[in-house]
Tab-separated table of C-alpha atoms in Angstrom:
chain	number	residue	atom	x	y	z
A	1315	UNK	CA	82.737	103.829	50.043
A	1316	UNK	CA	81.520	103.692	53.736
A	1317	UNK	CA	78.721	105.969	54.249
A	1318	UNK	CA	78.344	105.361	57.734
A	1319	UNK	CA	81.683	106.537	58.104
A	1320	UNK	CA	81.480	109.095	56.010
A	1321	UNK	CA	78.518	110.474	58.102
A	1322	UNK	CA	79.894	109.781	61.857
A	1323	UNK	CA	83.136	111.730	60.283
A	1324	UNK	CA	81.124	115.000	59.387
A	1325	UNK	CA	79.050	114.360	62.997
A	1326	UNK	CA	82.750	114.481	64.927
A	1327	UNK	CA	83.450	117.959	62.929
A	1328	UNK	CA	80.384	120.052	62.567
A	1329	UNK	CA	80.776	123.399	61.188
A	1330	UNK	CA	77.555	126.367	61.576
A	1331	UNK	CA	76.689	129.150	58.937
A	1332	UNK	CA	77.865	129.764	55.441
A	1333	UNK	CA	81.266	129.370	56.238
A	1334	UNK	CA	81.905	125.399	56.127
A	1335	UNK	CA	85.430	124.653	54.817
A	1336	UNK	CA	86.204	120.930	55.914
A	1337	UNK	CA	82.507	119.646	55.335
A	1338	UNK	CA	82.172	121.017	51.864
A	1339	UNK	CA	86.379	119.994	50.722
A	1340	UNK	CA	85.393	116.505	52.196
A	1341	UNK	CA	82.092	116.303	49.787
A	1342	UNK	CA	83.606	118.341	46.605
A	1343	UNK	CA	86.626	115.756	47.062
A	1344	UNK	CA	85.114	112.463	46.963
A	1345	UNK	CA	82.888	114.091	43.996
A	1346	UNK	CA	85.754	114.879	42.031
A	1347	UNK	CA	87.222	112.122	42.324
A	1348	UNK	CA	84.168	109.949	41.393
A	1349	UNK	CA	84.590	112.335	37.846
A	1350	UNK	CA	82.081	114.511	38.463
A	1351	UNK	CA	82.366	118.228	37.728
A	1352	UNK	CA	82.275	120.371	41.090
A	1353	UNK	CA	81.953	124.288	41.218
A	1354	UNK	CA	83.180	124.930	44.707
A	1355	UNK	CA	82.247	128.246	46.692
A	1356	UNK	CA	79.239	128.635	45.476
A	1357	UNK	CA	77.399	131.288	47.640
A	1358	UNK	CA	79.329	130.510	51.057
A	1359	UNK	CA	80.692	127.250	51.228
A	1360	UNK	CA	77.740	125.746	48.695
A	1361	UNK	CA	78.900	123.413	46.278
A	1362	UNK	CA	77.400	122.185	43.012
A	1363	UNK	CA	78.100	118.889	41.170
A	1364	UNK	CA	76.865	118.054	37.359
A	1365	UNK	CA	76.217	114.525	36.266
A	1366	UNK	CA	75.111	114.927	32.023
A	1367	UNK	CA	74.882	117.010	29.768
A	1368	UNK	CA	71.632	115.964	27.772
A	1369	UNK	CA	67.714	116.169	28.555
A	1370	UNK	CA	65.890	117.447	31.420
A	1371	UNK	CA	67.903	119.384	34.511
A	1372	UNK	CA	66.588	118.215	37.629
A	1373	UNK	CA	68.360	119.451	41.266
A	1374	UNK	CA	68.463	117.785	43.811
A	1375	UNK	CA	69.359	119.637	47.138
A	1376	UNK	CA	71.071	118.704	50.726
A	1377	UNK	CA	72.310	121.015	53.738
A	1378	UNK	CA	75.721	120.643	55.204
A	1379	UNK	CA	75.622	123.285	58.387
A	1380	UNK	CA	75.216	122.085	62.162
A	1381	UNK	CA	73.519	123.682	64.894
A	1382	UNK	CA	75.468	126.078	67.699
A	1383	UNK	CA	74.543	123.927	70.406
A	1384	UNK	CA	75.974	121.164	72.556
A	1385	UNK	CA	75.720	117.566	72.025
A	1386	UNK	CA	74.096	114.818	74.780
A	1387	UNK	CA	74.242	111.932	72.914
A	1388	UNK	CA	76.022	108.790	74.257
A	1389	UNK	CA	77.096	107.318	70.827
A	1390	UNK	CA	80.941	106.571	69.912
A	1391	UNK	CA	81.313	109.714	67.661
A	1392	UNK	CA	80.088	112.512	69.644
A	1393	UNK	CA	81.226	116.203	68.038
A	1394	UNK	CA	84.517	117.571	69.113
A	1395	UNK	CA	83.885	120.851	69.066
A	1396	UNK	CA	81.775	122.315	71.733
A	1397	UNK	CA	78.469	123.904	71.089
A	1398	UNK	CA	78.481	122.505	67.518
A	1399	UNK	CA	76.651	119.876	67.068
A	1400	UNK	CA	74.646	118.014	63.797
A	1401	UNK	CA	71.450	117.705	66.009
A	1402	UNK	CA	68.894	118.209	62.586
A	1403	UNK	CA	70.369	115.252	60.593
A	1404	UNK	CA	72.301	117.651	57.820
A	1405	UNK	CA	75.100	115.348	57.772
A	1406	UNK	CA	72.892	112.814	57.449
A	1407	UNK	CA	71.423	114.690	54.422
A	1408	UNK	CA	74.639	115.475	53.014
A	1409	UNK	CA	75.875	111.727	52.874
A	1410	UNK	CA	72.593	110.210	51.404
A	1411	UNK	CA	72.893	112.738	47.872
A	1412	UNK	CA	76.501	111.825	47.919
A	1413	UNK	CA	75.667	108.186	48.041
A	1414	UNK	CA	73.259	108.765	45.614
A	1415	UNK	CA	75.949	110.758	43.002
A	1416	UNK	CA	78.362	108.383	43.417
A	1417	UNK	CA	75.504	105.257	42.712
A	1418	UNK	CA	74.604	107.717	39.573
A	1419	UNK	CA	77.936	107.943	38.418
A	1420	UNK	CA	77.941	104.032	38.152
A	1421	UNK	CA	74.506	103.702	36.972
A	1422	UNK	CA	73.296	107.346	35.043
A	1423	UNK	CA	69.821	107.855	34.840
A	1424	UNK	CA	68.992	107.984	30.971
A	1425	UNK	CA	68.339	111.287	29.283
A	1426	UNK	CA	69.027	113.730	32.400
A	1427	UNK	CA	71.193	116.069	33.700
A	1428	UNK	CA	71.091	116.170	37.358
A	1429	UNK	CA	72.806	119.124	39.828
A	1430	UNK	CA	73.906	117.874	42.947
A	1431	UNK	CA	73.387	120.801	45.048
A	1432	UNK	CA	75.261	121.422	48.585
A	1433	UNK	CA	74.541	124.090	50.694
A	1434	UNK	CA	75.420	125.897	53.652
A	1435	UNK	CA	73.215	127.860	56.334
A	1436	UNK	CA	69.857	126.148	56.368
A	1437	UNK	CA	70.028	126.424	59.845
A	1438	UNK	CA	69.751	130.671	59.917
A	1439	UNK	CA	68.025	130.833	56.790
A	1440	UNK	CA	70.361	132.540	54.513
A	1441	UNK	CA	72.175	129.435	52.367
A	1442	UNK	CA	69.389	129.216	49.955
A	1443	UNK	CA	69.646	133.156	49.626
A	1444	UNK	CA	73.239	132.948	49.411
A	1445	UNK	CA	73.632	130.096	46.333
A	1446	UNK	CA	70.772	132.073	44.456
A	1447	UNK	CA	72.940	135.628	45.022
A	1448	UNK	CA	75.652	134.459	43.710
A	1449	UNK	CA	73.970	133.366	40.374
A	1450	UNK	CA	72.845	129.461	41.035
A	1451	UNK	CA	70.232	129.192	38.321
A	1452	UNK	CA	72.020	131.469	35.792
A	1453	UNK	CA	75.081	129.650	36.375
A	1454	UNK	CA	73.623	126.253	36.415
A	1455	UNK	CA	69.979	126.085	34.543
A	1456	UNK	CA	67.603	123.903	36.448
A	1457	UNK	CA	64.011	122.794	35.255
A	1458	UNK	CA	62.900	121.674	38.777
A	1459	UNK	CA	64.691	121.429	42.321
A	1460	UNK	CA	64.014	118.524	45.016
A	1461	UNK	CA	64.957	118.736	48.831
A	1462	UNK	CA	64.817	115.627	51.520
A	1463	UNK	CA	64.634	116.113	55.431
A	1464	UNK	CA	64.627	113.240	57.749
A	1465	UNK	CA	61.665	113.160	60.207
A	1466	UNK	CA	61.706	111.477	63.733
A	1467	UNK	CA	59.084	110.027	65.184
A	1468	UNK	CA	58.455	108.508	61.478
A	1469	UNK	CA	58.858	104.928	60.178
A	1470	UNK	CA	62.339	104.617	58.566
A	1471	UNK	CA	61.439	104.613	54.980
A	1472	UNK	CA	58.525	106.334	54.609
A	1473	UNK	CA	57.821	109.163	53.156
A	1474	UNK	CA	55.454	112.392	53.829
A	1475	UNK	CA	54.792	115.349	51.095
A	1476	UNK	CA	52.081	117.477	50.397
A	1477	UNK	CA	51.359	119.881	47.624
A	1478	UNK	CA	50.108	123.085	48.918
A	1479	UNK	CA	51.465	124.861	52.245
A	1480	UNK	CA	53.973	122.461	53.599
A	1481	UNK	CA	56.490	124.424	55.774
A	1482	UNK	CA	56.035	127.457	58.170
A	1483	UNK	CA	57.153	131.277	57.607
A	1484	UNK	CA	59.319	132.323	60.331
A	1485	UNK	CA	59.000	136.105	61.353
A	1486	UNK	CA	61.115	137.567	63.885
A	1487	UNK	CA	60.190	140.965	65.694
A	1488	UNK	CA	61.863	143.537	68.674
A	1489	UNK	CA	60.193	145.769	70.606
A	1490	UNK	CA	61.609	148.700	72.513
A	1491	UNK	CA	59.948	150.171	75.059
A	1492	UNK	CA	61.711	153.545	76.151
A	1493	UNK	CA	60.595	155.229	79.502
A	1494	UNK	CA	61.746	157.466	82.649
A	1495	UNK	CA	63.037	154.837	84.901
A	1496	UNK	CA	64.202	155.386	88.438
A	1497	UNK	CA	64.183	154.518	92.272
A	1498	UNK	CA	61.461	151.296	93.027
A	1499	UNK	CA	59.766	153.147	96.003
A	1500	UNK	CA	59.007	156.394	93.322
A	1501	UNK	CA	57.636	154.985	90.460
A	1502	UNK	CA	55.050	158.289	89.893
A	1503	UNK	CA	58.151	159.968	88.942
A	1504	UNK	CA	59.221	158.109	86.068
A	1505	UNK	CA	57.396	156.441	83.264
A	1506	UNK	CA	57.507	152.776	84.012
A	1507	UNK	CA	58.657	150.418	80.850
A	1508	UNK	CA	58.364	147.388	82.376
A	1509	UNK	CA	54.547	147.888	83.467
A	1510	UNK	CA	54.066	148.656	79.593
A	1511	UNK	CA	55.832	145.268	78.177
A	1512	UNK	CA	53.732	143.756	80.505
A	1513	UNK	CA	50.388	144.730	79.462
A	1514	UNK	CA	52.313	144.675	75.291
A	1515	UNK	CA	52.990	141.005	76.167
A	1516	UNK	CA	49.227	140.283	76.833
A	1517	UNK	CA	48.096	142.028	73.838
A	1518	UNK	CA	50.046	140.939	71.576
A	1519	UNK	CA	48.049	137.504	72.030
A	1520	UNK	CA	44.902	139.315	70.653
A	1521	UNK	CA	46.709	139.628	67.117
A	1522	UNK	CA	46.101	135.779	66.309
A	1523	UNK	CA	42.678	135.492	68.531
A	1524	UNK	CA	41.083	139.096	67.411
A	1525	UNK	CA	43.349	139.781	64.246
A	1526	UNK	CA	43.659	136.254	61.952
A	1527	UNK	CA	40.686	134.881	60.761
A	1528	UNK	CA	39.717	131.192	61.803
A	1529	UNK	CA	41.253	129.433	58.570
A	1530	UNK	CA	44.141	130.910	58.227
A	1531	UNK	CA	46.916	129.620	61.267
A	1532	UNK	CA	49.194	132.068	62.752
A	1533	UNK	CA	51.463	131.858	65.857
A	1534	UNK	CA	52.741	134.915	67.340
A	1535	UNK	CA	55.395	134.291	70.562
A	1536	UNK	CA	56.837	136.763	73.070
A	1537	UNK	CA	60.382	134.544	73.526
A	1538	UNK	CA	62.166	137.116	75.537
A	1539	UNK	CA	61.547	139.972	77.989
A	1540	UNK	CA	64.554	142.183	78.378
A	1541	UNK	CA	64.997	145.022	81.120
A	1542	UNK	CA	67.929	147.539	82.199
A	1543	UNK	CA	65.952	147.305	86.288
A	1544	UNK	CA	67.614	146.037	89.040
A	1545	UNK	CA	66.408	145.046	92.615
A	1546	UNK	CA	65.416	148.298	93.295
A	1547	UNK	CA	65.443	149.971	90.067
A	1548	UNK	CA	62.335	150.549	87.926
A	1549	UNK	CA	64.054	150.499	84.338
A	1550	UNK	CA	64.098	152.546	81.600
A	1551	UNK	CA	64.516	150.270	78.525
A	1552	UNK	CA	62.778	146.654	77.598
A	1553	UNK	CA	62.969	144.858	74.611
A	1554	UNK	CA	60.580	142.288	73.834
A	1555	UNK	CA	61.534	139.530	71.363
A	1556	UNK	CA	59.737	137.007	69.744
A	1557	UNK	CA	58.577	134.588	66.910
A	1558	UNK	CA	55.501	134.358	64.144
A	1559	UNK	CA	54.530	131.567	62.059
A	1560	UNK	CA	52.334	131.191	59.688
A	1561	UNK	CA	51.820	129.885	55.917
A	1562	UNK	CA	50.743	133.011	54.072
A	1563	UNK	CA	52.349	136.679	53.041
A	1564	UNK	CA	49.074	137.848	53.705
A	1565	UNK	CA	49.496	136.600	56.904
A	1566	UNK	CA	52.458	138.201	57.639
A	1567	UNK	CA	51.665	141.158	56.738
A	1568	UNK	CA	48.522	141.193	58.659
A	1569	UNK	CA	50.741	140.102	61.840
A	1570	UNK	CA	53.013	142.858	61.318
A	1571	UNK	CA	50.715	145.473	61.051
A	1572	UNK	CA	48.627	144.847	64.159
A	1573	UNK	CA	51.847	144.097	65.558
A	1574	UNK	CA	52.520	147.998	65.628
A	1575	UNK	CA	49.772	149.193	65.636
A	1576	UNK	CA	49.030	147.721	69.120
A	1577	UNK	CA	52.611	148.266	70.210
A	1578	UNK	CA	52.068	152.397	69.241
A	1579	UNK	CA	48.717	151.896	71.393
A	1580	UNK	CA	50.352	150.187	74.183
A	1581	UNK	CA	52.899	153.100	74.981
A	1582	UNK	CA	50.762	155.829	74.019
A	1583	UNK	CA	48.497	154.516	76.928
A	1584	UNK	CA	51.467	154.006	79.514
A	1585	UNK	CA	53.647	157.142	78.373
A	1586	UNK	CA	56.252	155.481	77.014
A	1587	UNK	CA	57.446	155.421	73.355
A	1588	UNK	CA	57.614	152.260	71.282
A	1589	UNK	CA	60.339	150.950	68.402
A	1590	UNK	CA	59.399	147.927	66.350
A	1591	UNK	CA	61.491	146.070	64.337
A	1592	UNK	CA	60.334	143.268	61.975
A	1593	UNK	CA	61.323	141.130	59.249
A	1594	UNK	CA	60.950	137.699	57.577
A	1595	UNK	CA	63.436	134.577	58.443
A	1596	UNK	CA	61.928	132.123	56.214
A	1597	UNK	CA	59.603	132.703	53.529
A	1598	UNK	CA	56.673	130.174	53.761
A	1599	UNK	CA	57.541	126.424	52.004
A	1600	UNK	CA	54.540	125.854	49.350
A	1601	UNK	CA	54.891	122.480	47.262
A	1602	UNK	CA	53.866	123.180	43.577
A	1603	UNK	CA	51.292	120.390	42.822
A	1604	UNK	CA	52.670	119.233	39.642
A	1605	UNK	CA	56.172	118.138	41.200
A	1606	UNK	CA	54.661	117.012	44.572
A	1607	UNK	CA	53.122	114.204	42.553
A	1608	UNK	CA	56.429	113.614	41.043
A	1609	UNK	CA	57.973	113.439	44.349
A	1610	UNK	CA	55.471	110.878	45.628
A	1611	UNK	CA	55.818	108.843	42.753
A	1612	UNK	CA	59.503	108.539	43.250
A	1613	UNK	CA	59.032	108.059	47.220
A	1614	UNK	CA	56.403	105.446	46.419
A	1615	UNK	CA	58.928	103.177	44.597
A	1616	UNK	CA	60.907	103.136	47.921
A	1617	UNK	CA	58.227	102.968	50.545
A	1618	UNK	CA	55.144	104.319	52.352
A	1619	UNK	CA	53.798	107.595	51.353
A	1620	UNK	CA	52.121	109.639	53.929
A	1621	UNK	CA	49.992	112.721	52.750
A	1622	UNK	CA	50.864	116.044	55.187
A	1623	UNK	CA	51.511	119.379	55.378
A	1624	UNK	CA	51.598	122.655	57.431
A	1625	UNK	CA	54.167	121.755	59.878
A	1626	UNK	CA	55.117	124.486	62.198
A	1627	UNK	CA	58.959	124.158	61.412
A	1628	UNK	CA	60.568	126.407	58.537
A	1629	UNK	CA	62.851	125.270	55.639
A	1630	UNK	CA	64.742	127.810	53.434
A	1631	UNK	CA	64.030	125.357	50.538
A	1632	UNK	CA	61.709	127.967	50.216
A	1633	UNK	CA	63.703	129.913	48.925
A	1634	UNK	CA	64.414	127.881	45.579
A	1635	UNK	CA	60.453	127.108	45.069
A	1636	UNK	CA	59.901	131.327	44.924
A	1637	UNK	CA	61.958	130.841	41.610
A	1638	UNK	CA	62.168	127.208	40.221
A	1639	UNK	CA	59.731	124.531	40.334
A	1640	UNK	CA	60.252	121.653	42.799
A	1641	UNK	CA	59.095	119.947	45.932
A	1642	UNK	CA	60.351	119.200	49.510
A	1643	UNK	CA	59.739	115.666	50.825
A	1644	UNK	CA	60.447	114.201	54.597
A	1645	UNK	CA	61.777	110.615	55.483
A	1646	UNK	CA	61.169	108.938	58.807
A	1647	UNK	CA	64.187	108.613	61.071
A	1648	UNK	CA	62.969	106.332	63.145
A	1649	UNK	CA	60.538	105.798	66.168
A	1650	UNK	CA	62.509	104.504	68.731
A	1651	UNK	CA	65.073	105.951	71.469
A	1652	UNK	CA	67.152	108.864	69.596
A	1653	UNK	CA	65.765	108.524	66.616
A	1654	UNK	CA	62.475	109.626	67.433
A	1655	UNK	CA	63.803	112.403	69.681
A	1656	UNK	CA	62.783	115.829	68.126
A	1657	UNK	CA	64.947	117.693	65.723
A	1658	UNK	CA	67.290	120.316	67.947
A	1659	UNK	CA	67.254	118.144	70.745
A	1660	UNK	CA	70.619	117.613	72.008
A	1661	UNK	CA	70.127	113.870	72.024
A	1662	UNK	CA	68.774	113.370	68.843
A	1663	UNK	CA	70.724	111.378	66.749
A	1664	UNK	CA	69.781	110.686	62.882
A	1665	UNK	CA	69.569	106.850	62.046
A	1666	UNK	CA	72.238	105.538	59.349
A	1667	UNK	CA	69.844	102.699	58.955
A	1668	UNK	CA	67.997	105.120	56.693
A	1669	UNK	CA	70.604	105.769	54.196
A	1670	UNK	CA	69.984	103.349	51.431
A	1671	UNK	CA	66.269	104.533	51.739
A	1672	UNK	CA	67.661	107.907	50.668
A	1673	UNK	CA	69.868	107.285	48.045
A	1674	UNK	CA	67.091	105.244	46.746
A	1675	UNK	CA	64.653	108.018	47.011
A	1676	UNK	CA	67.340	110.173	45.147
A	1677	UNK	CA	67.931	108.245	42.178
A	1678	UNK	CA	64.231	107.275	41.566
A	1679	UNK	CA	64.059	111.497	41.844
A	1680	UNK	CA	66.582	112.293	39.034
A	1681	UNK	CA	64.367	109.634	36.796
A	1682	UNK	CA	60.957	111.536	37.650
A	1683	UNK	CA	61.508	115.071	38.370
């Protein structure tokens, strides 16, 4: 089979969310016909594929879902659908573990049962969630769980895990700021909203430098400042939006509650009244140390290992460590031109030279993990 092709194919149709009907029929098909048992629909558009039925279960995991954005590459197979695009490498992911089923379906690793598993909605954070909801490890027992992600600006072919903190919580947060608004030459009138998010904006800062101690890292980022004012209108509403990172619940919590307390401060001081809503994205990625070292092992018999950790970025692999054991491993795209270009970016373009290093990494996985 042409993988390349394969791949450029999925880059010319991306699909976004849970909802991903030609990528995941193009995957389950070629599966099924390789022989391979396929449970289709599995949370969303996730799909799962067995290969044995004897000795240990060991998962291995790639996302299928694009990005909403639009493409600027200048490559022959550019998306055709506008403001979908496969800018984090997923269909890159997606062909390397179905290179590596169909290499295991020629050549079984001894004494294991592996689950291919598919899935939809990395991007938003709710495919993990999804497979799990609709029964993934009742309906198909797994002893440990493995996930890949290429990383530009990385050697093709090597390799970086960690055990310990590894990927980023994401928390997401609103803010509404309700006031008296009015006409721009009477603000005494009114209460003034906008004066408040200011002074909420510059506070907020205080929860990482006055609120987090030293060794624990925490990012906390006003991303949008939303008013109903005009010209010559002083408003009434604002919303402030935003992101927090981190690598600890504790954190989290701690970030939240400062969060409202300062926020019930903040409009208390400017007469105004204050709403907060807040919730988790992605839990925080934390490599158990046991399969970490069975994930290097297996990366180490197909190149470079790198030891890292704590990158800023979230994964909702997460999701399937907070029940199963299992690690999450990156593999260099490249460091040159598009390759290196960061993930999201609308040039970025993964590097099908790296294939074969995947499927590689895959089947020396189902041996070790």
């Amino acid at each position: 089979m042409d993988l390349v092709a394969f791949r450029r194919d999925l880059h010319r149709h991306p699909e976004i969310g849970l909802d991903l009907p030609r990528t995941a029929a193009c995957v389950a098909d070629v599966l099924a016909a390789a022989g391979l048992e396929v449970s289709r629909d599995v949370g969303g558009s996730g799909l799962v594929a067995t290969l044995g039925t004897s000795g240990r279960i060991v998962g291995l995991r790639a996302d299928m879902d694009a990005l909403p954005i639009n493409e600027a590459t200048d490559h022959d197979y550019p998306s055709q659908t506008p403001a979908r695009f496969h800018g984090c490498g997923h269909d890159g992911h997606t062909t390397m573990l179905l290179g590596a089923a169909l290499a295991m379906v020629a050549d079984p690793p001894v004494d294991r049962t592996i689950r291919f598993v598919f899935q939809a909605d990395e991007e938003n954070g709710t495919g993990a969630r999804a497979m799990l909801a609709d029964g993934l490890l009742d309906r198909f027992a797994m002893d440990a769980i493995y996930g890949l992600h290429n990383m530009p600006g990385v050697a093709p072919g090597t390799f970086v895990t960690g055990a310990g903190p590894f990927f980023a919580f994401e928390d997401n947060f609103e803010i509404r700021l309700t006031g008296r608004g009015g006409h721009a030459s009477a603000p005494e009138v009114g209460t003034d909203a906008l004066v408040a998010g200011a002074a909420l904006v510059g506070a907020l800062q205080t929860i990482v430098s006055r609120g987090v101690a030293g060794r624990d890292h925490a990012v906390v980022s006003v991303t949008e400042f939303v008013t109903d004012g005009a010209r010559n209108v002083i408003p009434s509403n604002v919303a402030l939006r935003g992101d927090c990172r981190g690598y600890a619940d504790a954190v989290s919590a701690r970030i939240e509650m400062r969060m409202r307390d300062i926020a019930a401060g903040i409009a208390a001081t400017h007469g105004v009244t204050a709403e907060v809503d807040y919730g988790t994205s992605f839990r925080p990625l934390v490599n158990p140390p046991q399969a970490t070292a069975r994930a290097r092992e297996a990366a180490a018999q197909v190149g470079p290992v790198h030891e890292g950790g704590r990158y800023g970025a979230s994964e909702d692999f997460a999701e399937f460590l907070a029940h199963i054991d299992g690690a999450f491993v990156l593999m260099g795209n490249g460091t040159e031109d598009a390759h290196a270009l960061p993930l999201h970016n609308p040039a970025y373009d993964f590097n099908d030279a790296i294939i074969p290093a995947g499927i590689a990494f895959w089947q020396e996985m189902a041996l070790r993990g």
